[in-house]
Amino acid sequence: MKPAPFAYHVPSALTEALAVLDELGEEGRVLAGGQSLVPLMNFRLAQPTHLVDINRLDELDYIRRDDGVLAIGARARQSALERSQEARGAAPLLVEAVAQVAHPPVRHRGTVCGSVAHADPAAELPAALLALDAEVVASSRQGERRIPIHEFISGPFTTTLAPGELVREVRVPVSGAGSGYAFAEFSPRHGDFAVSGAAVLLQLEAGRVERASVALCGVAGMPVRAAGAEQSLRGARGSEEELEAAAAAAVEGLTPSADLHGGSAYRRRIARVCVRRAINLAFSRARGGA
Amino acid sequence: MVDRHRIELVVNGETETQEVEPRRLLVDFLREDLGLLGAHIGCEHGVCGTCTVLMNGETIRSCITFAVQADGQEITTVEGLASNGKFHPVQEAFWEKQGLQCGYCTPAMMLRTVEILRENPSPTRDQVREGIASQLCRCTGYQYIIDAVLEAARTMSAGAETDGKVLVKQGAGPSSAEAAAQTQGSGPALEEEAEDASRQKES
């Protein structure tokens, strides 16, 4: 099918974009990479009346590290993140996650901030950013607010972004030396949305886990932190039993919804395996000092 | 009151200026407004990859990109691959190795191949397999396509050694213009022209 008609706005500066979004209020919808929005429009599942295209906002095309934070602008493509040496050093978990998003032709257009704003419960980037305690910078004509990602995403495809606001930047705390990371997912076909996936970040101190972050995608209406697993990993040295216990704790109480790709129990099982693999890899990376 | 936007872009080396409705998909613009039938429509939601074209040298899905977003950009379709009446080495390799059956996925598969080989001129079989995973083929089982990509890698690196010239070598910016300019409209006909000729311009 073809999209329904809409009015098209193509600002060339951020201030202009925010003025247009302010004027449009509820009616305005931001178009960045369009890799999720345009398919929805083709199916007419989304019929926005006004699109504000931010692809000419060169000022938002950046991935840079300053003051212990990796800042990713709204126009930064997913493939730019994948190639960024700076990102690889500062937030390797995020780079490992982005490489598992769809395929290169999609990542060439899709943006990091767009994926966050879209808040697909099965998407990799929101889960990785949740594990990394990232912050979302929402800009509007009135100013700017910083929202922790766990408060930003509020449900399936739902965020706390207000009308007139633009996700201008995502801020990721730089992962410390001695940390181990991994993003592990399973999908029946390479490049498809995963049945589920796990993002893990471990901070070791003298061989023991001092701090663990575990987040999952594809198991609930939004990406979730696995507090039980994080708790169970504290002080762990990475034994088989510890890994098993943490993986089991991660999926406790989860009831993923069934779909074409599998039932609820299957998804839970897959999630558990992904968590275990990710923790295992994160441990070996932390020990390897890489 | 249909809102129309004027766009100017370079397609296969030719500058094109048109007025389009914002909802016009790039693939429909290429096929119906410019008559370039090499970009095909499959799933129309970015999954099958048969609409893949190059924008500024990078593969994109033209069924989930609006034509207005191509304003000021450079697009290469399969019609821009051959030059001076000669196949691009990738086309040559697909011909030689029979890297197709029905041909529906072929234009996009070849454009993706151009990109894969630009990023990695001598990929392994597994790397090719992973590289073309973005493009669905429902006939071949992929084996001959992979053979064709590997063959193109061989001939292109051999060619690069002898004369240092690789066609449609695109970096971040425009560069295929020269190679593509002469062939637009006169390149090798791929398929389904008759079928599509009857579906010209709705607006």
JSON list of N, CA and C in Angstrom, two decimals, chain A residues 120-168:
[
{"chain": "A", "resi": 120, "resn": "ASP", "atom": "N", "xyz": [10.23, 0.37, 20.23]},
{"chain": "A", "resi": 120, "resn": "ASP", "atom": "CA", "xyz": [9.76, -0.98, 19.91]},
{"chain": "A", "resi": 120, "resn": "ASP", "atom": "C", "xyz": [10.24, -1.94, 21.01]},
{"chain": "A", "resi": 121, "resn": "PRO", "atom": "N", "xyz": [9.34, -2.70, 21.63]},
{"chain": "A", "resi": 121, "resn": "PRO", "atom": "CA", "xyz": [9.76, -3.57, 22.74]},
{"chain": "A", "resi": 121, "resn": "PRO", "atom": "C", "xyz": [10.76, -4.65, 22.32]},
{"chain": "A", "resi": 122, "resn": "ALA", "atom": "N", "xyz": [10.82, -4.96, 21.02]},
{"chain": "A", "resi": 122, "resn": "ALA", "atom": "CA", "xyz": [11.75, -6.00, 20.56]},
{"chain": "A", "resi": 122, "resn": "ALA", "atom": "C", "xyz": [13.09, -5.43, 20.11]},
{"chain": "A", "resi": 123, "resn": "ALA", "atom": "N", "xyz": [13.22, -4.11, 20.09]},
{"chain": "A", "resi": 123, "resn": "ALA", "atom": "CA", "xyz": [14.41, -3.49, 19.51]},
{"chain": "A", "resi": 123, "resn": "ALA", "atom": "C", "xyz": [15.64, -3.61, 20.41]},
{"chain": "A", "resi": 124, "resn": "GLU", "atom": "N", "xyz": [16.79, -3.70, 19.77]},
{"chain": "A", "resi": 124, "resn": "GLU", "atom": "CA", "xyz": [18.05, -3.90, 20.48]},
{"chain": "A", "resi": 124, "resn": "GLU", "atom": "C", "xyz": [18.53, -2.64, 21.21]},
{"chain": "A", "resi": 125, "resn": "LEU", "atom": "N", "xyz": [18.48, -1.49, 20.48]},
{"chain": "A", "resi": 125, "resn": "LEU", "atom": "CA", "xyz": [19.12, -0.30, 21.05]},
{"chain": "A", "resi": 125, "resn": "LEU", "atom": "C", "xyz": [18.51, 0.19, 22.36]},
{"chain": "A", "resi": 126, "resn": "PRO", "atom": "N", "xyz": [17.17, 0.22, 22.47]},
{"chain": "A", "resi": 126, "resn": "PRO", "atom": "CA", "xyz": [16.62, 0.66, 23.76]},
{"chain": "A", "resi": 126, "resn": "PRO", "atom": "C", "xyz": [17.07, -0.26, 24.91]},
{"chain": "A", "resi": 127, "resn": "ALA", "atom": "N", "xyz": [17.15, -1.56, 24.67]},
{"chain": "A", "resi": 127, "resn": "ALA", "atom": "CA", "xyz": [17.58, -2.49, 25.73]},
{"chain": "A", "resi": 127, "resn": "ALA", "atom": "C", "xyz": [19.04, -2.23, 26.11]},
{"chain": "A", "resi": 128, "resn": "ALA", "atom": "N", "xyz": [19.89, -2.05, 25.10]},
{"chain": "A", "resi": 128, "resn": "ALA", "atom": "CA", "xyz": [21.30, -1.80, 25.40]},
{"chain": "A", "resi": 128, "resn": "ALA", "atom": "C", "xyz": [21.46, -0.48, 26.16]},
{"chain": "A", "resi": 129, "resn": "LEU", "atom": "N", "xyz": [20.69, 0.53, 25.74]},
{"chain": "A", "resi": 129, "resn": "LEU", "atom": "CA", "xyz": [20.78, 1.84, 26.40]},
{"chain": "A", "resi": 129, "resn": "LEU", "atom": "C", "xyz": [20.25, 1.78, 27.82]},
{"chain": "A", "resi": 130, "resn": "LEU", "atom": "N", "xyz": [19.27, 0.89, 28.04]},
{"chain": "A", "resi": 130, "resn": "LEU", "atom": "CA", "xyz": [18.73, 0.71, 29.38]},
{"chain": "A", "resi": 130, "resn": "LEU", "atom": "C", "xyz": [19.79, 0.09, 30.30]},
{"chain": "A", "resi": 131, "resn": "ALA", "atom": "N", "xyz": [20.52, -0.89, 29.76]},
{"chain": "A", "resi": 131, "resn": "ALA", "atom": "CA", "xyz": [21.59, -1.51, 30.56]},
{"chain": "A", "resi": 131, "resn": "ALA", "atom": "C", "xyz": [22.69, -0.50, 30.85]},
{"chain": "A", "resi": 132, "resn": "LEU", "atom": "N", "xyz": [22.86, 0.47, 29.96]},
{"chain": "A", "resi": 132, "resn": "LEU", "atom": "CA", "xyz": [23.94, 1.44, 30.09]},
{"chain": "A", "resi": 132, "resn": "LEU", "atom": "C", "xyz": [23.52, 2.67, 30.90]},
{"chain": "A", "resi": 133, "resn": "ASP", "atom": "N", "xyz": [22.29, 2.69, 31.41]},
{"chain": "A", "resi": 133, "resn": "ASP", "atom": "CA", "xyz": [21.78, 3.84, 32.15]},
{"chain": "A", "resi": 133, "resn": "ASP", "atom": "C", "xyz": [21.89, 5.13, 31.34]},
{"chain": "A", "resi": 134, "resn": "ALA", "atom": "N", "xyz": [21.47, 5.06, 30.09]},
{"chain": "A", "resi": 134, "resn": "ALA", "atom": "CA", "xyz": [21.56, 6.23, 29.22]},
{"chain": "A", "resi": 134, "resn": "ALA", "atom": "C", "xyz": [20.49, 7.26, 29.60]},
{"chain": "A", "resi": 135, "resn": "GLU", "atom": "N", "xyz": [20.69, 8.45, 29.04]},
{"chain": "A", "resi": 135, "resn": "GLU", "atom": "CA", "xyz": [19.78, 9.55, 29.30]},
{"chain": "A", "resi": 135, "resn": "GLU", "atom": "C", "xyz": [19.32, 10.10, 27.95]},
{"chain": "A", "resi": 136, "resn": "VAL", "atom": "N", "xyz": [18.05, 10.50, 27.89]},
{"chain": "A", "resi": 136, "resn": "VAL", "atom": "CA", "xyz": [17.51, 11.05, 26.66]},
{"chain": "A", "resi": 136, "resn": "VAL", "atom": "C", "xyz": [17.38, 12.56, 26.83]},
{"chain": "A", "resi": 137, "resn": "VAL", "atom": "N", "xyz": [17.87, 13.31, 25.85]},
{"chain": "A", "resi": 137, "resn": "VAL", "atom": "CA", "xyz": [17.72, 14.76, 25.90]},
{"chain": "A", "resi": 137, "resn": "VAL", "atom": "C", "xyz": [16.58, 15.15, 24.98]},
{"chain": "A", "resi": 138, "resn": "ALA", "atom": "N", "xyz": [15.50, 15.67, 25.56]},
{"chain": "A", "resi": 138, "resn": "ALA", "atom": "CA", "xyz": [14.34, 16.10, 24.78]},
{"chain": "A", "resi": 138, "resn": "ALA", "atom": "C", "xyz": [14.37, 17.61, 24.69]},
{"chain": "A", "resi": 139, "resn": "SER", "atom": "N", "xyz": [14.38, 18.13, 23.45]},
{"chain": "A", "resi": 139, "resn": "SER", "atom": "CA", "xyz": [14.41, 19.58, 23.25]},
{"chain": "A", "resi": 139, "resn": "SER", "atom": "C", "xyz": [13.08, 20.06, 22.72]},
{"chain": "A", "resi": 140, "resn": "SER", "atom": "N", "xyz": [12.70, 21.21, 23.16]},
{"chain": "A", "resi": 140, "resn": "SER", "atom": "CA", "xyz": [11.51, 21.86, 22.61]},
{"chain": "A", "resi": 140, "resn": "SER", "atom": "C", "xyz": [11.80, 23.35, 22.56]},
{"chain": "A", "resi": 141, "resn": "ARG", "atom": "N", "xyz": [10.84, 24.10, 22.04]},
{"chain": "A", "resi": 141, "resn": "ARG", "atom": "CA", "xyz": [11.02, 25.54, 21.97]},
{"chain": "A", "resi": 141, "resn": "ARG", "atom": "C", "xyz": [11.16, 26.14, 23.38]},
{"chain": "A", "resi": 142, "resn": "GLN", "atom": "N", "xyz": [10.56, 25.45, 24.35]},
{"chain": "A", "resi": 142, "resn": "GLN", "atom": "CA", "xyz": [10.60, 25.95, 25.73]},
{"chain": "A", "resi": 142, "resn": "GLN", "atom": "C", "xyz": [11.93, 25.66, 26.43]},
{"chain": "A", "resi": 143, "resn": "GLY", "atom": "N", "xyz": [12.68, 24.74, 25.88]},
{"chain": "A", "resi": 143, "resn": "GLY", "atom": "CA", "xyz": [13.95, 24.40, 26.53]},
{"chain": "A", "resi": 143, "resn": "GLY", "atom": "C", "xyz": [14.28, 22.93, 26.36]},
{"chain": "A", "resi": 144, "resn": "GLU", "atom": "N", "xyz": [14.88, 22.40, 27.42]},
{"chain": "A", "resi": 144, "resn": "GLU", "atom": "CA", "xyz": [15.42, 21.07, 27.25]},
{"chain": "A", "resi": 144, "resn": "GLU", "atom": "C", "xyz": [15.27, 20.32, 28.55]},
{"chain": "A", "resi": 145, "resn": "ARG", "atom": "N", "xyz": [14.98, 19.01, 28.47]},
{"chain": "A", "resi": 145, "resn": "ARG", "atom": "CA", "xyz": [14.99, 18.23, 29.70]},
{"chain": "A", "resi": 145, "resn": "ARG", "atom": "C", "xyz": [15.72, 16.93, 29.46]},
{"chain": "A", "resi": 146, "resn": "ARG", "atom": "N", "xyz": [16.33, 16.42, 30.50]},
{"chain": "A", "resi": 146, "resn": "ARG", "atom": "CA", "xyz": [17.06, 15.16, 30.43]},
{"chain": "A", "resi": 146, "resn": "ARG", "atom": "C", "xyz": [16.27, 14.11, 31.19]},
{"chain": "A", "resi": 147, "resn": "ILE", "atom": "N", "xyz": [16.03, 13.00, 30.50]},
{"chain": "A", "resi": 147, "resn": "ILE", "atom": "CA", "xyz": [15.16, 11.97, 31.07]},
{"chain": "A", "resi": 147, "resn": "ILE", "atom": "C", "xyz": [15.92, 10.64, 31.08]},
{"chain": "A", "resi": 148, "resn": "PRO", "atom": "N", "xyz": [16.05, 10.00, 32.25]},
{"chain": "A", "resi": 148, "resn": "PRO", "atom": "CA", "xyz": [16.67, 8.68, 32.27]},
{"chain": "A", "resi": 148, "resn": "PRO", "atom": "C", "xyz": [15.85, 7.75, 31.37]},
{"chain": "A", "resi": 149, "resn": "ILE", "atom": "N", "xyz": [16.53, 6.87, 30.63]},
{"chain": "A", "resi": 149, "resn": "ILE", "atom": "CA", "xyz": [15.80, 6.09, 29.64]},
{"chain": "A", "resi": 149, "resn": "ILE", "atom": "C", "xyz": [14.71, 5.22, 30.26]},
{"chain": "A", "resi": 150, "resn": "HIS", "atom": "N", "xyz": [14.90, 4.78, 31.51]},
{"chain": "A", "resi": 150, "resn": "HIS", "atom": "CA", "xyz": [13.86, 3.94, 32.10]},
{"chain": "A", "resi": 150, "resn": "HIS", "atom": "C", "xyz": [12.60, 4.73, 32.41]},
{"chain": "A", "resi": 151, "resn": "GLU", "atom": "N", "xyz": [12.73, 6.05, 32.46]},
{"chain": "A", "resi": 151, "resn": "GLU", "atom": "CA", "xyz": [11.53, 6.88, 32.63]},
{"chain": "A", "resi": 151, "resn": "GLU", "atom": "C", "xyz": [11.00, 7.36, 31.28]},
{"chain": "A", "resi": 152, "resn": "PHE", "atom": "N", "xyz": [11.89, 7.35, 30.30]},
{"chain": "A", "resi": 152, "resn": "PHE", "atom": "CA", "xyz": [11.49, 7.83, 28.97]},
{"chain": "A", "resi": 152, "resn": "PHE", "atom": "C", "xyz": [10.56, 6.84, 28.28]},
{"chain": "A", "resi": 153, "resn": "ILE", "atom": "N", "xyz": [10.96, 5.56, 28.28]},
{"chain": "A", "resi": 153, "resn": "ILE", "atom": "CA", "xyz": [10.12, 4.54, 27.63]},
{"chain": "A", "resi": 153, "resn": "ILE", "atom": "C", "xyz": [9.07, 4.08, 28.63]},
{"chain": "A", "resi": 154, "resn": "SER", "atom": "N", "xyz": [7.78, 4.24, 28.26]},
{"chain": "A", "resi": 154, "resn": "SER", "atom": "CA", "xyz": [6.74, 3.96, 29.24]},
{"chain": "A", "resi": 154, "resn": "SER", "atom": "C", "xyz": [5.83, 2.81, 28.84]},
{"chain": "A", "resi": 155, "resn": "GLY", "atom": "N", "xyz": [6.02, 2.24, 27.66]},
{"chain": "A", "resi": 155, "resn": "GLY", "atom": "CA", "xyz": [5.17, 1.13, 27.24]},
{"chain": "A", "resi": 155, "resn": "GLY", "atom": "C", "xyz": [5.52, 0.75, 25.82]},
{"chain": "A", "resi": 156, "resn": "PRO", "atom": "N", "xyz": [4.75, -0.19, 25.24]},
{"chain": "A", "resi": 156, "resn": "PRO", "atom": "CA", "xyz": [5.04, -0.57, 23.86]},
{"chain": "A", "resi": 156, "resn": "PRO", "atom": "C", "xyz": [4.85, 0.61, 22.92]},
{"chain": "A", "resi": 157, "resn": "PHE", "atom": "N", "xyz": [5.88, 0.98, 22.21]},
{"chain": "A", "resi": 157, "resn": "PHE", "atom": "CA", "xyz": [5.86, 2.09, 21.25]},
{"chain": "A", "resi": 157, "resn": "PHE", "atom": "C", "xyz": [5.37, 3.39, 21.91]},
{"chain": "A", "resi": 158, "resn": "THR", "atom": "N", "xyz": [5.60, 3.51, 23.19]},
{"chain": "A", "resi": 158, "resn": "THR", "atom": "CA", "xyz": [5.11, 4.67, 23.94]},
{"chain": "A", "resi": 158, "resn": "THR", "atom": "C", "xyz": [6.22, 5.28, 24.79]},
{"chain": "A", "resi": 159, "resn": "THR", "atom": "N", "xyz": [6.32, 6.61, 24.73]},
{"chain": "A", "resi": 159, "resn": "THR", "atom": "CA", "xyz": [7.34, 7.29, 25.53]},
{"chain": "A", "resi": 159, "resn": "THR", "atom": "C", "xyz": [6.71, 8.48, 26.24]},
{"chain": "A", "resi": 160, "resn": "THR", "atom": "N", "xyz": [7.49, 9.11, 27.09]},
{"chain": "A", "resi": 160, "resn": "THR", "atom": "CA", "xyz": [7.00, 10.29, 27.80]},
{"chain": "A", "resi": 160, "resn": "THR", "atom": "C", "xyz": [7.37, 11.58, 27.07]},
{"chain": "A", "resi": 161, "resn": "LEU", "atom": "N", "xyz": [7.77, 11.44, 25.82]},
{"chain": "A", "resi": 161, "resn": "LEU", "atom": "CA", "xyz": [8.06, 12.64, 25.01]},
{"chain": "A", "resi": 161, "resn": "LEU", "atom": "C", "xyz": [6.77, 13.44, 24.85]},
{"chain": "A", "resi": 162, "resn": "ALA", "atom": "N", "xyz": [6.86, 14.74, 25.08]},
{"chain": "A", "resi": 162, "resn": "ALA", "atom": "CA", "xyz": [5.65, 15.58, 25.01]},
{"chain": "A", "resi": 162, "resn": "ALA", "atom": "C", "xyz": [5.49, 16.14, 23.59]},
{"chain": "A", "resi": 163, "resn": "PRO", "atom": "N", "xyz": [4.27, 16.53, 23.23]},
{"chain": "A", "resi": 163, "resn": "PRO", "atom": "CA", "xyz": [4.08, 17.19, 21.93]},
{"chain": "A", "resi": 163, "resn": "PRO", "atom": "C", "xyz": [5.01, 18.40, 21.82]},
{"chain": "A", "resi": 164, "resn": "GLY", "atom": "N", "xyz": [5.59, 18.58, 20.67]},
{"chain": "A", "resi": 164, "resn": "GLY", "atom": "CA", "xyz": [6.49, 19.71, 20.47]},
{"chain": "A", "resi": 164, "resn": "GLY", "atom": "C", "xyz": [7.94, 19.39, 20.81]},
{"chain": "A", "resi": 165, "resn": "GLU", "atom": "N", "xyz": [8.17, 18.20, 21.39]},
{"chain": "A", "resi": 165, "resn": "GLU", "atom": "CA", "xyz": [9.54, 17.83, 21.76]},
{"chain": "A", "resi": 165, "resn": "GLU", "atom": "C", "xyz": [10.20, 16.94, 20.71]},
{"chain": "A", "resi": 166, "resn": "LEU", "atom": "N", "xyz": [11.51, 17.06, 20.67]},
{"chain": "A", "resi": 166, "resn": "LEU", "atom": "CA", "xyz": [12.32, 16.25, 19.76]},
{"chain": "A", "resi": 166, "resn": "LEU", "atom": "C", "xyz": [13.39, 15.52, 20.59]},
{"chain": "A", "resi": 167, "resn": "VAL", "atom": "N", "xyz": [13.60, 14.24, 20.32]},
{"chain": "A", "resi": 167, "resn": "VAL", "atom": "CA", "xyz": [14.73, 13.55, 20.95]},
{"chain": "A", "resi": 167, "resn": "VAL", "atom": "C", "xyz": [15.99, 14.06, 20.26]},
{"chain": "A", "resi": 168, "resn": "ARG", "atom": "N", "xyz": [16.65, 14.99, 20.91]},
{"chain": "A", "resi": 168, "resn": "ARG", "atom": "CA", "xyz": [17.78, 15.67, 20.26]},
{"chain": "A", "resi": 168, "resn": "ARG", "atom": "C", "xyz": [19.08, 14.89, 20.42]}
]
